[in-house]
Coordinates of C-alpha atoms in Angstrom, one line a residue:
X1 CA -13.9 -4.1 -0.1
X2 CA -13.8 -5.2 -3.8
X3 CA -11.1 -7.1 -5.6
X4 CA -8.0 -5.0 -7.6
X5 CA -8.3 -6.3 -10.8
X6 CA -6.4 -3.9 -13.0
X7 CA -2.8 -3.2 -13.2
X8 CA -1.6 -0.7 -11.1
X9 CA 1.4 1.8 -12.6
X10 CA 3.9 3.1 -10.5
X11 CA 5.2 6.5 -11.4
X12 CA 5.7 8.3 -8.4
X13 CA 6.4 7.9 -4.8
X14 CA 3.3 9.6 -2.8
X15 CA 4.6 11.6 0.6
X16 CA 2.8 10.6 3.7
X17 CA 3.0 12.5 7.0
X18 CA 4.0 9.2 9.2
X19 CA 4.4 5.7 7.8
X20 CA 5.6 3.7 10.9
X21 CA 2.9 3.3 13.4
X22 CA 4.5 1.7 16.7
X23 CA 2.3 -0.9 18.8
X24 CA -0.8 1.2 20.1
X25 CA -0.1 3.6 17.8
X26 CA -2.4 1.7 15.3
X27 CA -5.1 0.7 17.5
X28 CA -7.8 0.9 16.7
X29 CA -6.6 2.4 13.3
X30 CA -3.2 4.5 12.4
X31 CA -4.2 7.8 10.3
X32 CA -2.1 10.0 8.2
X33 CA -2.0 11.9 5.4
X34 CA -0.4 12.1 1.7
X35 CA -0.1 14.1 -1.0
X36 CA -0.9 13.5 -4.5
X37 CA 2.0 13.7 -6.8
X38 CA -0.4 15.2 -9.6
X39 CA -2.1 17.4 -8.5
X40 CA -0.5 18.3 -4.6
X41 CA -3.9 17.8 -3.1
X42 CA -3.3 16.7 0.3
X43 CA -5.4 13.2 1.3
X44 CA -6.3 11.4 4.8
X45 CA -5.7 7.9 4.9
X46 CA -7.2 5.8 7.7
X47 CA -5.4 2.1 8.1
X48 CA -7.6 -0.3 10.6
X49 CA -5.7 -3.5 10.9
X50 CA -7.5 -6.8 9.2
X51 CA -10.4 -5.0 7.7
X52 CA -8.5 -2.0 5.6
X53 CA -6.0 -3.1 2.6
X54 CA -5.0 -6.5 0.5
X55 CA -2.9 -9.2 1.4
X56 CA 0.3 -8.4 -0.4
X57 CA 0.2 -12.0 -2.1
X58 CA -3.6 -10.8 -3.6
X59 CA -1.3 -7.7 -5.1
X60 CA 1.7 -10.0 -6.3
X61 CA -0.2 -13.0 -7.5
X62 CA 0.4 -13.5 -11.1
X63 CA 1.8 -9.7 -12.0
X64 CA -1.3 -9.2 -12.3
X65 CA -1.3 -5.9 -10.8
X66 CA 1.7 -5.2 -9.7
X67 CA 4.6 -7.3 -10.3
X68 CA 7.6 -8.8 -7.9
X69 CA 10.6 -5.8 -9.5
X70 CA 8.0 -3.5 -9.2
X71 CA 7.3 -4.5 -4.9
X72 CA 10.8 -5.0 -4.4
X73 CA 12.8 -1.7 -6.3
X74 CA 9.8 0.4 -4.6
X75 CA 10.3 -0.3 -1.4
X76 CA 6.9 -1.4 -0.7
X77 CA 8.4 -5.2 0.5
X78 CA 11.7 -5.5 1.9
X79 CA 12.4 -9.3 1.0
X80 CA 11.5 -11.8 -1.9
X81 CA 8.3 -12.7 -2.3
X82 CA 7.6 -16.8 -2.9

């Protein structure tokens, strides 16, 4: 896994086929699928929890690639980050 280092812009809001995965529904990974909001190509997406993903704080840090409005009026975190 490598580091973001580049902003990230948000123009769209991808669909995914599920989003909530419920207890052993994400063991030993949750998978679903989105489409791309460019082109409509359809994607899998494998989560496996503690080795997939960043910290949201890694994200947040600094607005350096995504900043706190940006989390918040996205829905991608549901309170204030510190």
């Amino acid at each position: 896994m490598y580091a973001i280092s580049k902003r990230i812009n948000i123009l769209q809001k991808a669909t995914a086929a599920k989003s909530t995965f419920i207890n052993d529904e994400a063991l030993p990974s949750a998978a679903t699928t989105f489409t791309c909001c460019d082109c409509g190509q359809e994607n899998n997406l494998v989560i496996i929890p503690y080795h997939s993903g960043f910290p949201v704080l890694q994200i947040y840090q600094g607005n350096k690639v995504l900043s706190k409005t940006d989390l918040l009026s996205n829905g991608m975190v549901s309170k204030p980050l510190r």
